[in-house]
């Protein structure tokens, strides 16, 4: 059975996917190829909230409509240190589809990874020996072969940037040593460390494509704001969201003149920030006060980390929270990311950061109009110098 046309794929998934004709066409073509007996790997990458999960849902719906057996799994941030977390989410329930005798035959090979085959008191443990790890991955691939015995298979795996080491190793093995059955491997990841490994594995895998999911066009973004009646508010939200569907959806739910960031945006950014160590969080907060784009040295001054801690900035770049713009200048990945970081800062910490920034700018001989923003937000009552600056 052939896959549905791209526009029907989005409807079938029950997902608000707009402005993605290229991506939906790629999903439709991949499903068609697998339904015809081929195999494909589609790797989706993009920043948080850009729509990767919605596209995966579209791909899974299309695969199901085309008669493929769909197996889905999703890595979770809180399970990054739990061995085989993604493997369990994707494959453990599939054991219920096997006859009891076959389950028993699998127990010796797969009990390490799949809890349904372990004693209830046993815990998952990472396999560090390379030979054992390879044997386990081969056994998992054989299990996938068996699941595909009755027809083509679609394996849909989301949030691979949070996958534990053992699960990521299994995914890479599945790409480099693919199952012999017709299959679609549909993967989504943020543009952080695992992406390079996945791209390298894809070069040696079955035919496929890497889809970099970018911001929506302004026209497509406006479709997600159709319920916002005020033209002025709609235009402001379009500017603020920058084509990010998650941000657009959150802003669309605000009412009246509410200027607070939506809870969905605060929660999404907060999840990223919570994964940072104390120094990286301090520098990120300092950068949110220093500006956007911001000077690296001024951000260090604002955070009170000291001028010799540029190394901490690398952690923010690696996490894709900030990006280099040239020289010692950096910018937040998205303006709303900066605002979310700033809004979440404790009030006292924000005042102190503005005060340190004002002192640093004064030492550099910065113009009064540049200093005034920080002086206004940190000056004590009765501070004559601050009054002079503001006047």
mmCIF file of C-alpha atoms in Angstrom:
data_model
loop_
_atom_site.group_PDB
_atom_site.id
_atom_site.type_symbol
_atom_site.label_atom_id
_atom_site.label_comp_id
_atom_site.label_asym_id
_atom_site.label_seq_id
_atom_site.Cartn_x
_atom_site.Cartn_y
_atom_site.Cartn_z
ATOM 1 C CA UNK A 1 0.000 0.000 0.000
ATOM 2 C CA UNK A 2 1.430 3.377 -0.977
ATOM 3 C CA UNK A 3 1.884 6.155 1.547
ATOM 4 C CA UNK A 4 -0.502 9.088 1.680
ATOM 5 C CA UNK A 5 0.310 12.409 -0.001
ATOM 6 C CA UNK A 6 2.227 14.810 2.290
ATOM 7 C CA UNK A 7 -0.803 16.940 3.197
ATOM 8 C CA UNK A 8 -2.785 13.848 4.181
ATOM 9 C CA UNK A 9 0.109 12.610 6.332
ATOM 10 C CA UNK A 10 -0.166 15.618 8.634
ATOM 11 C CA UNK A 11 -3.936 15.184 8.947
ATOM 12 C CA UNK A 12 -3.609 11.461 9.646
ATOM 13 C CA UNK A 13 -1.193 12.157 12.491
ATOM 14 C CA UNK A 14 -3.660 14.519 14.127
ATOM 15 C CA UNK A 15 -0.827 17.018 14.400
ATOM 16 C CA UNK A 16 -0.745 20.757 13.727
ATOM 17 C CA UNK A 17 2.044 20.596 11.159
ATOM 18 C CA UNK A 18 2.121 23.586 8.843
ATOM 19 C CA UNK A 19 4.738 24.932 6.503
ATOM 20 C CA UNK A 20 6.686 21.684 6.139
ATOM 21 C CA UNK A 21 6.071 20.540 2.543
ATOM 22 C CA UNK A 22 9.667 19.399 1.957
ATOM 23 C CA UNK A 23 9.836 17.381 5.165
ATOM 24 C CA UNK A 24 6.416 15.775 4.672
ATOM 25 C CA UNK A 25 7.332 14.861 1.091
ATOM 26 C CA UNK A 26 10.545 13.216 2.338
ATOM 27 C CA UNK A 27 8.569 11.208 4.898
ATOM 28 C CA UNK A 28 6.063 10.121 2.256
ATOM 29 C CA UNK A 29 8.823 9.074 -0.141
ATOM 30 C CA UNK A 30 10.651 7.094 2.568
ATOM 31 C CA UNK A 31 7.485 5.244 3.605
ATOM 32 C CA UNK A 32 6.704 4.465 -0.049
ATOM 33 C CA UNK A 33 10.216 3.061 -0.542
ATOM 34 C CA UNK A 34 9.944 0.784 2.499
ATOM 35 C CA UNK A 35 6.428 -0.355 1.614
ATOM 36 C CA UNK A 36 7.878 -1.363 -1.779
ATOM 37 C CA UNK A 37 10.552 -3.519 -0.134
ATOM 38 C CA UNK A 38 13.415 -1.084 0.412
ATOM 39 C CA UNK A 39 14.970 0.395 3.548
ATOM 40 C CA UNK A 40 15.530 4.022 4.544
ATOM 41 C CA UNK A 41 17.011 6.100 7.364
ATOM 42 C CA UNK A 42 15.644 9.602 7.978
ATOM 43 C CA UNK A 43 17.467 11.718 10.556
ATOM 44 C CA UNK A 44 15.722 14.893 11.738
ATOM 45 C CA UNK A 45 17.692 17.536 13.632
ATOM 46 C CA UNK A 46 16.690 20.929 14.975
ATOM 47 C CA UNK A 47 16.448 23.109 18.059
ATOM 48 C CA UNK A 48 13.948 22.409 20.849
ATOM 49 C CA UNK A 49 10.346 23.182 19.919
ATOM 50 C CA UNK A 50 11.021 23.378 16.189
ATOM 51 C CA UNK A 51 8.633 20.511 15.362
ATOM 52 C CA UNK A 52 10.716 17.333 15.206
ATOM 53 C CA UNK A 53 8.308 15.300 17.336
ATOM 54 C CA UNK A 54 5.293 16.407 15.297
ATOM 55 C CA UNK A 55 7.050 15.281 12.117
ATOM 56 C CA UNK A 56 7.916 11.937 13.708
ATOM 57 C CA UNK A 57 4.234 11.494 14.522
ATOM 58 C CA UNK A 58 3.402 12.232 10.894
ATOM 59 C CA UNK A 59 5.949 9.654 9.751
ATOM 60 C CA UNK A 60 4.628 7.031 12.172
ATOM 61 C CA UNK A 61 1.052 7.661 11.025
ATOM 62 C CA UNK A 62 2.064 7.364 7.381
ATOM 63 C CA UNK A 63 3.954 4.137 8.085
ATOM 64 C CA UNK A 64 0.962 2.668 9.886
ATOM 65 C CA UNK A 65 -1.381 3.584 7.013
ATOM 66 C CA UNK A 66 1.041 1.937 4.577
ATOM 67 C CA UNK A 67 0.904 -1.333 6.527
ATOM 68 C CA UNK A 68 4.280 -1.083 8.275
ATOM 69 C CA UNK A 69 4.645 -2.349 11.833
ATOM 70 C CA UNK A 70 5.498 0.742 13.894
ATOM 71 C CA UNK A 71 7.774 0.546 16.942
ATOM 72 C CA UNK A 72 8.320 3.793 18.853
ATOM 73 C CA UNK A 73 10.673 4.860 21.618
ATOM 74 C CA UNK A 74 11.703 8.100 23.246
ATOM 75 C CA UNK A 75 14.738 8.931 25.368
ATOM 76 C CA UNK A 76 14.140 10.924 28.538
ATOM 77 C CA UNK A 77 16.399 13.446 30.238
ATOM 78 C CA UNK A 78 15.938 11.853 33.664
ATOM 79 C CA UNK A 79 17.073 8.501 32.222
ATOM 80 C CA UNK A 80 20.338 9.651 30.641
ATOM 81 C CA UNK A 81 22.278 7.583 33.175
ATOM 82 C CA UNK A 82 19.930 4.577 33.073
ATOM 83 C CA UNK A 83 21.414 1.872 30.809
ATOM 84 C CA UNK A 84 19.177 0.811 27.909
ATOM 85 C CA UNK A 85 16.427 3.315 28.777
ATOM 86 C CA UNK A 86 15.574 3.989 25.129
ATOM 87 C CA UNK A 87 15.937 0.308 24.198
ATOM 88 C CA UNK A 88 13.430 -0.620 26.902
ATOM 89 C CA UNK A 89 10.969 2.068 25.828
ATOM 90 C CA UNK A 90 11.095 0.881 22.222
ATOM 91 C CA UNK A 91 11.354 -2.892 22.517
ATOM 92 C CA UNK A 92 10.291 -4.217 25.925
ATOM 93 C CA UNK A 93 6.555 -4.171 25.238
ATOM 94 C CA UNK A 94 7.141 -5.921 21.919
ATOM 95 C CA UNK A 95 8.082 -9.070 23.850
ATOM 96 C CA UNK A 96 4.385 -9.523 24.641
ATOM 97 C CA UNK A 97 3.770 -10.277 20.969
ATOM 98 C CA UNK A 98 5.969 -13.391 21.083
ATOM 99 C CA UNK A 99 4.968 -16.927 22.077
ATOM 100 C CA UNK A 100 6.117 -17.864 25.627
ATOM 101 C CA UNK A 101 8.574 -20.443 24.340
ATOM 102 C CA UNK A 102 10.292 -17.877 22.135
ATOM 103 C CA UNK A 103 10.478 -15.410 25.007
ATOM 104 C CA UNK A 104 12.287 -18.011 27.071
ATOM 105 C CA UNK A 105 14.791 -18.651 24.303
ATOM 106 C CA UNK A 106 15.538 -14.896 24.178
ATOM 107 C CA UNK A 107 16.052 -14.559 27.928
ATOM 108 C CA UNK A 108 19.777 -15.472 28.076
ATOM 109 C CA UNK A 109 20.697 -13.045 25.277
ATOM 110 C CA UNK A 110 18.467 -10.061 26.072
ATOM 111 C CA UNK A 111 17.807 -10.085 29.812
ATOM 112 C CA UNK A 112 20.620 -7.580 30.325
ATOM 113 C CA UNK A 113 18.723 -4.957 28.342
ATOM 114 C CA UNK A 114 15.007 -5.809 28.621
ATOM 115 C CA UNK A 115 13.453 -5.895 32.105
ATOM 116 C CA UNK A 116 10.570 -8.167 31.045
ATOM 117 C CA UNK A 117 13.145 -10.956 30.735
ATOM 118 C CA UNK A 118 14.936 -10.242 34.037
ATOM 119 C CA UNK A 119 14.302 -11.373 37.547
ATOM 120 C CA UNK A 120 12.202 -8.693 39.274
ATOM 121 C CA UNK A 121 14.997 -7.985 41.768
ATOM 122 C CA UNK A 122 17.631 -7.480 39.081
ATOM 123 C CA UNK A 123 18.565 -4.024 37.840
ATOM 124 C CA UNK A 124 19.775 -2.922 34.442
ATOM 125 C CA UNK A 125 23.528 -2.553 34.190
ATOM 126 C CA UNK A 126 25.652 -1.073 31.494
ATOM 127 C CA UNK A 127 27.772 -3.449 29.422
ATOM 128 C CA UNK A 128 31.272 -2.028 29.235
ATOM 129 C CA UNK A 129 33.121 -4.963 27.682
ATOM 130 C CA UNK A 130 33.252 -4.312 23.893
ATOM 131 C CA UNK A 131 32.767 -7.981 23.009
ATOM 132 C CA UNK A 132 29.734 -8.314 25.288
ATOM 133 C CA UNK A 133 28.308 -5.025 24.004
ATOM 134 C CA UNK A 134 28.633 -6.237 20.393
ATOM 135 C CA UNK A 135 27.012 -9.572 21.249
ATOM 136 C CA UNK A 136 24.103 -7.817 22.947
ATOM 137 C CA UNK A 137 23.597 -5.441 20.015
ATOM 138 C CA UNK A 138 23.575 -8.376 17.625
ATOM 139 C CA UNK A 139 20.998 -10.127 19.779
ATOM 140 C CA UNK A 140 18.831 -6.988 19.802
ATOM 141 C CA UNK A 141 19.140 -6.734 16.031
ATOM 142 C CA UNK A 142 18.050 -10.377 15.725
ATOM 143 C CA UNK A 143 15.031 -9.540 17.867
ATOM 144 C CA UNK A 144 14.226 -6.681 15.475
ATOM 145 C CA UNK A 145 14.571 -9.154 12.576
ATOM 146 C CA UNK A 146 12.003 -11.367 14.230
ATOM 147 C CA UNK A 147 9.598 -8.471 14.748
ATOM 148 C CA UNK A 148 9.862 -7.784 11.005
ATOM 149 C CA UNK A 149 9.200 -11.388 10.039
ATOM 150 C CA UNK A 150 5.659 -10.630 8.900
ATOM 151 C CA UNK A 151 6.417 -7.481 6.918
ATOM 152 C CA UNK A 152 8.133 -4.125 6.793
ATOM 153 C CA UNK A 153 9.007 -2.280 9.974
ATOM 154 C CA UNK A 154 9.195 1.379 11.054
ATOM 155 C CA UNK A 155 11.346 2.180 14.117
ATOM 156 C CA UNK A 156 10.653 5.724 15.324
ATOM 157 C CA UNK A 157 13.060 7.070 17.975
ATOM 158 C CA UNK A 158 12.778 10.556 19.467
ATOM 159 C CA UNK A 159 15.033 12.784 21.623
ATOM 160 C CA UNK A 160 18.238 10.871 20.917
ATOM 161 C CA UNK A 161 20.230 13.734 22.495
ATOM 162 C CA UNK A 162 19.057 12.298 25.840
ATOM 163 C CA UNK A 163 19.777 8.669 25.026
ATOM 164 C CA UNK A 164 21.987 6.782 27.464
ATOM 165 C CA UNK A 165 25.298 5.431 26.170
ATOM 166 C CA UNK A 166 24.094 1.840 25.809
ATOM 167 C CA UNK A 167 20.963 2.853 23.905
ATOM 168 C CA UNK A 168 22.871 5.192 21.596
ATOM 169 C CA UNK A 169 25.338 2.404 20.882
ATOM 170 C CA UNK A 170 22.399 0.158 19.919
ATOM 171 C CA UNK A 171 21.021 2.802 17.525
ATOM 172 C CA UNK A 172 24.425 3.270 15.907
ATOM 173 C CA UNK A 173 24.793 -0.509 15.565
ATOM 174 C CA UNK A 174 21.339 -0.731 13.968
ATOM 175 C CA UNK A 175 22.373 1.931 11.448
ATOM 176 C CA UNK A 176 25.727 0.361 10.607
ATOM 177 C CA UNK A 177 24.503 -3.251 10.694
ATOM 178 C CA UNK A 178 20.879 -2.828 9.565
ATOM 179 C CA UNK A 179 18.260 -5.517 9.820
ATOM 180 C CA UNK A 180 17.786 -7.464 6.605
ATOM 181 C CA UNK A 181 14.049 -6.838 6.510
ATOM 182 C CA UNK A 182 12.575 -3.763 4.781
ATOM 183 C CA UNK A 183 12.560 -1.043 7.406
ATOM 184 C CA UNK A 184 12.335 2.673 8.059
ATOM 185 C CA UNK A 185 14.542 4.087 10.800
ATOM 186 C CA UNK A 186 13.153 7.506 11.722
ATOM 187 C CA UNK A 187 15.274 9.444 14.227
ATOM 188 C CA UNK A 188 15.126 12.889 15.844
ATOM 189 C CA UNK A 189 17.880 14.729 17.732
ATOM 190 C CA UNK A 190 18.850 18.254 18.709
ATOM 191 C CA UNK A 191 21.973 19.750 17.062
ATOM 192 C CA UNK A 192 24.250 18.651 19.911
ATOM 193 C CA UNK A 193 26.910 15.985 20.464
ATOM 194 C CA UNK A 194 25.126 12.747 19.335
ATOM 195 C CA UNK A 195 24.262 14.314 15.970
ATOM 196 C CA UNK A 196 27.817 13.931 14.663
ATOM 197 C CA UNK A 197 27.897 10.226 15.557
ATOM 198 C CA UNK A 198 24.512 9.646 13.934
ATOM 199 C CA UNK A 199 25.517 11.451 10.741
ATOM 200 C CA UNK A 200 28.692 9.383 10.496
ATOM 201 C CA UNK A 201 26.737 6.164 10.998
ATOM 202 C CA UNK A 202 24.192 7.269 8.400
ATOM 203 C CA UNK A 203 26.951 7.520 5.789
ATOM 204 C CA UNK A 204 27.501 3.762 6.170
ATOM 205 C CA UNK A 205 23.854 2.766 6.464
ATOM 206 C CA UNK A 206 20.954 2.132 4.107
ATOM 207 C CA UNK A 207 19.870 5.000 1.812
ATOM 208 C CA UNK A 208 18.602 7.967 3.733
ATOM 209 C CA UNK A 209 18.470 11.679 4.300
ATOM 210 C CA UNK A 210 19.331 14.230 6.970
ATOM 211 C CA UNK A 211 16.578 16.818 7.372
ATOM 212 C CA UNK A 212 17.615 19.978 9.214
ATOM 213 C CA UNK A 213 14.359 21.392 10.569
ATOM 214 C CA UNK A 214 14.497 25.174 10.515
ATOM 215 C CA UNK A 215 12.104 27.939 11.594
ATOM 216 C CA UNK A 216 8.719 28.264 9.928
ATOM 217 C CA UNK A 217 8.237 30.982 7.346
ATOM 218 C CA UNK A 218 6.327 34.009 8.572
ATOM 219 C CA UNK A 219 3.312 32.983 6.484
ATOM 220 C CA UNK A 220 3.255 29.465 7.946
ATOM 221 C CA UNK A 221 3.863 30.784 11.459
ATOM 222 C CA UNK A 222 0.866 33.113 11.094
ATOM 223 C CA UNK A 223 -1.372 30.047 10.640
ATOM 224 C CA UNK A 224 -0.570 29.021 14.213
ATOM 225 C CA UNK A 225 -1.700 32.452 15.424
ATOM 226 C CA UNK A 226 -5.025 32.498 13.587
ATOM 227 C CA UNK A 227 -6.956 32.751 16.881
ATOM 228 C CA UNK A 228 -5.098 35.903 17.953
ATOM 229 C CA UNK A 229 -7.503 38.672 16.992
ATOM 230 C CA UNK A 230 -5.236 41.683 17.509
ATOM 231 C CA UNK A 231 -3.075 42.377 14.471
ATOM 232 C CA UNK A 232 -0.532 44.223 16.625
ATOM 233 C CA UNK A 233 -0.247 41.312 19.046
ATOM 234 C CA UNK A 234 -0.038 38.807 16.210
ATOM 235 C CA UNK A 235 2.799 40.725 14.555
ATOM 236 C CA UNK A 236 4.638 41.005 17.882
ATOM 237 C CA UNK A 237 4.309 37.288 18.521
ATOM 238 C CA UNK A 238 5.594 36.523 15.034
ATOM 239 C CA UNK A 239 8.661 38.655 15.722
ATOM 240 C CA UNK A 240 9.253 37.156 19.160
ATOM 241 C CA UNK A 241 8.738 33.502 18.238
ATOM 242 C CA UNK A 242 11.090 33.546 15.263
ATOM 243 C CA UNK A 243 9.271 30.692 13.524
ATOM 244 C CA UNK A 244 9.507 28.249 16.449
ATOM 245 C CA UNK A 245 6.204 26.279 16.651
ATOM 246 C CA UNK A 246 6.493 25.640 20.405
ATOM 247 C CA UNK A 247 6.960 29.337 21.114
ATOM 248 C CA UNK A 248 4.190 30.277 18.689
ATOM 249 C CA UNK A 249 1.776 27.873 20.353
ATOM 250 C CA UNK A 250 2.579 29.236 23.789
ATOM 251 C CA UNK A 251 2.196 32.864 22.756
ATOM 252 C CA UNK A 252 -1.089 32.095 20.981
ATOM 253 C CA UNK A 253 -2.590 30.986 24.293
ATOM 254 C CA UNK A 254 -1.860 34.284 26.071
ATOM 255 C CA UNK A 255 -4.859 36.487 26.693
ATOM 256 C CA UNK A 256 -5.330 40.247 26.615
ATOM 257 C CA UNK A 257 -2.241 42.292 27.385
ATOM 258 C CA UNK A 258 -0.467 39.484 29.256
ATOM 259 C CA UNK A 259 3.248 40.005 28.566
ATOM 260 C CA UNK A 260 4.510 37.119 30.672
ATOM 261 C CA UNK A 261 6.271 34.311 28.886
ATOM 262 C CA UNK A 262 4.018 31.260 28.453
ATOM 263 C CA UNK A 263 4.552 28.460 30.956
ATOM 264 C CA UNK A 264 5.378 26.076 28.088
ATOM 265 C CA UNK A 265 8.292 28.274 27.000
ATOM 266 C CA UNK A 266 9.587 28.735 30.552
ATOM 267 C CA UNK A 267 9.356 24.994 31.201
ATOM 268 C CA UNK A 268 11.106 24.031 27.954
ATOM 269 C CA UNK A 269 14.015 26.428 28.479
ATOM 270 C CA UNK A 270 14.145 25.615 32.184
ATOM 271 C CA UNK A 271 14.630 21.958 31.342
ATOM 272 C CA UNK A 272 17.685 22.818 29.263
ATOM 273 C CA UNK A 273 19.119 25.156 31.897
ATOM 274 C CA UNK A 274 18.639 22.607 34.679
ATOM 275 C CA UNK A 275 20.982 20.238 32.852
ATOM 276 C CA UNK A 276 23.873 22.721 33.195
ATOM 277 C CA UNK A 277 26.363 22.757 36.049
ATOM 278 C CA UNK A 278 26.388 25.660 38.523
ATOM 279 C CA UNK A 279 29.089 27.676 36.724
ATOM 280 C CA UNK A 280 27.433 27.315 33.312
ATOM 281 C CA UNK A 281 24.082 28.431 34.730
ATOM 282 C CA UNK A 282 25.728 31.442 36.348
ATOM 283 C CA UNK A 283 27.361 32.463 33.069
ATOM 284 C CA UNK A 284 24.115 31.960 31.140
ATOM 285 C CA UNK A 285 22.300 34.227 33.590
ATOM 286 C CA UNK A 286 25.113 36.793 33.333
ATOM 287 C CA UNK A 287 24.878 36.672 29.543
ATOM 288 C CA UNK A 288 21.112 37.277 29.708
ATOM 289 C CA UNK A 289 21.845 40.505 31.591
ATOM 290 C CA UNK A 290 24.782 41.520 29.380
ATOM 291 C CA UNK A 291 22.687 41.626 26.194
ATOM 292 C CA UNK A 292 21.929 39.766 23.012
ATOM 293 C CA UNK A 293 24.260 39.507 21.224
ATOM 294 C CA UNK A 294 26.617 39.763 24.201
ATOM 295 C CA UNK A 295 30.317 40.313 24.716
ATOM 296 C CA UNK A 296 31.907 37.259 26.355
ATOM 297 C CA UNK A 297 33.963 39.337 28.790
ATOM 298 C CA UNK A 298 30.975 41.423 29.841
ATOM 299 C CA UNK A 299 28.960 38.239 30.466
ATOM 300 C CA UNK A 300 31.789 36.941 32.662
ATOM 301 C CA UNK A 301 31.776 40.222 34.585
ATOM 302 C CA UNK A 302 28.015 40.041 35.039
ATOM 303 C CA UNK A 303 28.199 36.447 36.288
ATOM 304 C CA UNK A 304 31.104 37.217 38.666
ATOM 305 C CA UNK A 305 32.986 34.167 37.402
ATOM 306 C CA UNK A 306 36.094 36.179 36.552
ATOM 307 C CA UNK A 307 37.883 36.964 33.290
ATOM 308 C CA UNK A 308 39.741 33.634 33.108
ATOM 309 C CA UNK A 309 36.676 31.390 32.765
ATOM 310 C CA UNK A 310 36.000 31.510 29.035
ATOM 311 C CA UNK A 311 36.070 27.713 29.147
ATOM 312 C CA UNK A 312 32.625 27.794 30.784
ATOM 313 C CA UNK A 313 31.253 29.460 27.661
ATOM 314 C CA UNK A 314 32.112 26.338 25.685
ATOM 315 C CA UNK A 315 29.589 24.401 27.771
ATOM 316 C CA UNK A 316 26.834 26.793 26.735
ATOM 317 C CA UNK A 317 27.808 26.485 23.066
ATOM 318 C CA UNK A 318 27.902 22.679 23.345
ATOM 319 C CA UNK A 319 24.402 22.755 24.833
ATOM 320 C CA UNK A 320 23.300 24.975 21.906
ATOM 321 C CA UNK A 321 21.963 27.631 24.261
ATOM 322 C CA UNK A 322 24.280 30.272 22.812
ATOM 323 C CA UNK A 323 26.075 30.467 19.482
ATOM 324 C CA UNK A 324 29.238 32.322 18.396
ATOM 325 C CA UNK A 325 28.651 35.295 16.110
ATOM 326 C CA UNK A 326 32.287 36.267 15.519
ATOM 327 C CA UNK A 327 35.267 37.227 17.651
ATOM 328 C CA UNK A 328 34.293 37.442 21.322
ATOM 329 C CA UNK A 329 30.633 38.019 20.500
ATOM 330 C CA UNK A 330 27.908 35.442 21.127
ATOM 331 C CA UNK A 331 24.121 35.341 20.806
ATOM 332 C CA UNK A 332 21.393 33.314 22.426
ATOM 333 C CA UNK A 333 19.965 30.565 20.236
ATOM 334 C CA UNK A 334 16.654 32.387 20.323
ATOM 335 C CA UNK A 335 15.587 35.739 21.841
ATOM 336 C CA UNK A 336 12.920 34.027 23.930
ATOM 337 C CA UNK A 337 15.582 31.733 25.393
ATOM 338 C CA UNK A 338 17.376 34.798 26.724
ATOM 339 C CA UNK A 339 14.166 36.235 28.103
ATOM 340 C CA UNK A 340 13.219 32.944 29.764
ATOM 341 C CA UNK A 341 16.617 32.724 31.449
ATOM 342 C CA UNK A 342 16.373 36.309 32.649
ATOM 343 C CA UNK A 343 12.784 35.945 33.877
ATOM 344 C CA UNK A 344 13.670 32.799 35.826
ATOM 345 C CA UNK A 345 16.580 34.457 37.675
ATOM 346 C CA UNK A 346 16.023 35.216 41.368
ATOM 347 C CA UNK A 347 15.300 38.951 41.721
ATOM 348 C CA UNK A 348 18.324 39.614 43.954
ATOM 349 C CA UNK A 349 20.674 37.780 41.600
ATOM 350 C CA UNK A 350 19.359 39.824 38.663
ATOM 351 C CA UNK A 351 19.950 43.109 40.519
ATOM 352 C CA UNK A 352 23.497 42.086 41.442
ATOM 353 C CA UNK A 353 24.245 41.037 37.856
ATOM 354 C CA UNK A 354 23.053 44.411 36.542
ATOM 355 C CA UNK A 355 25.187 46.174 39.174
ATOM 356 C CA UNK A 356 28.314 44.240 38.168
ATOM 357 C CA UNK A 357 27.593 44.968 34.507
ATOM 358 C CA UNK A 358 27.234 48.709 35.209
ATOM 359 C CA UNK A 359 30.596 48.737 37.036
ATOM 360 C CA UNK A 360 32.281 46.843 34.193
ATOM 361 C CA UNK A 361 30.867 49.193 31.567
ATOM 362 C CA UNK A 362 31.998 52.233 33.568
ATOM 363 C CA UNK A 363 35.535 50.817 33.754
ATOM 364 C CA UNK A 364 35.489 50.409 29.973
ATOM 365 C CA UNK A 365 34.333 53.973 29.433
ATOM 366 C CA UNK A 366 31.062 52.872 27.837
ATOM 367 C CA UNK A 367 28.602 55.630 26.809
ATOM 368 C CA UNK A 368 26.073 56.763 29.395
ATOM 369 C CA UNK A 369 23.123 55.466 27.356
ATOM 370 C CA UNK A 370 24.648 51.971 27.429
ATOM 371 C CA UNK A 371 25.292 52.070 31.169
ATOM 372 C CA UNK A 372 21.906 53.593 32.052
ATOM 373 C CA UNK A 373 19.939 50.400 31.352
ATOM 374 C CA UNK A 374 21.907 48.525 34.025
ATOM 375 C CA UNK A 375 22.108 51.439 36.454
ATOM 376 C CA UNK A 376 18.338 51.847 36.368
ATOM 377 C CA UNK A 377 17.883 48.187 37.339
ATOM 378 C CA UNK A 378 20.454 48.069 40.136
ATOM 379 C CA UNK A 379 20.925 51.536 41.720
ATOM 380 C CA UNK A 380 20.290 52.007 45.427
ATOM 381 C CA UNK A 381 18.053 54.772 46.673
ATOM 382 C CA UNK A 382 20.131 57.928 47.260
ATOM 383 C CA UNK A 383 22.944 56.910 44.851
ATOM 384 C CA UNK A 384 23.990 60.321 43.493
ATOM 385 C CA UNK A 385 26.291 58.835 40.833
ATOM 386 C CA UNK A 386 23.497 56.672 39.511
ATOM 387 C CA UNK A 387 21.156 59.682 39.440
ATOM 388 C CA UNK A 388 23.703 61.623 37.404
ATOM 389 C CA UNK A 389 23.951 58.814 34.871
ATOM 390 C CA UNK A 390 20.185 58.546 34.513
ATOM 391 C CA UNK A 391 19.692 62.302 34.217
#
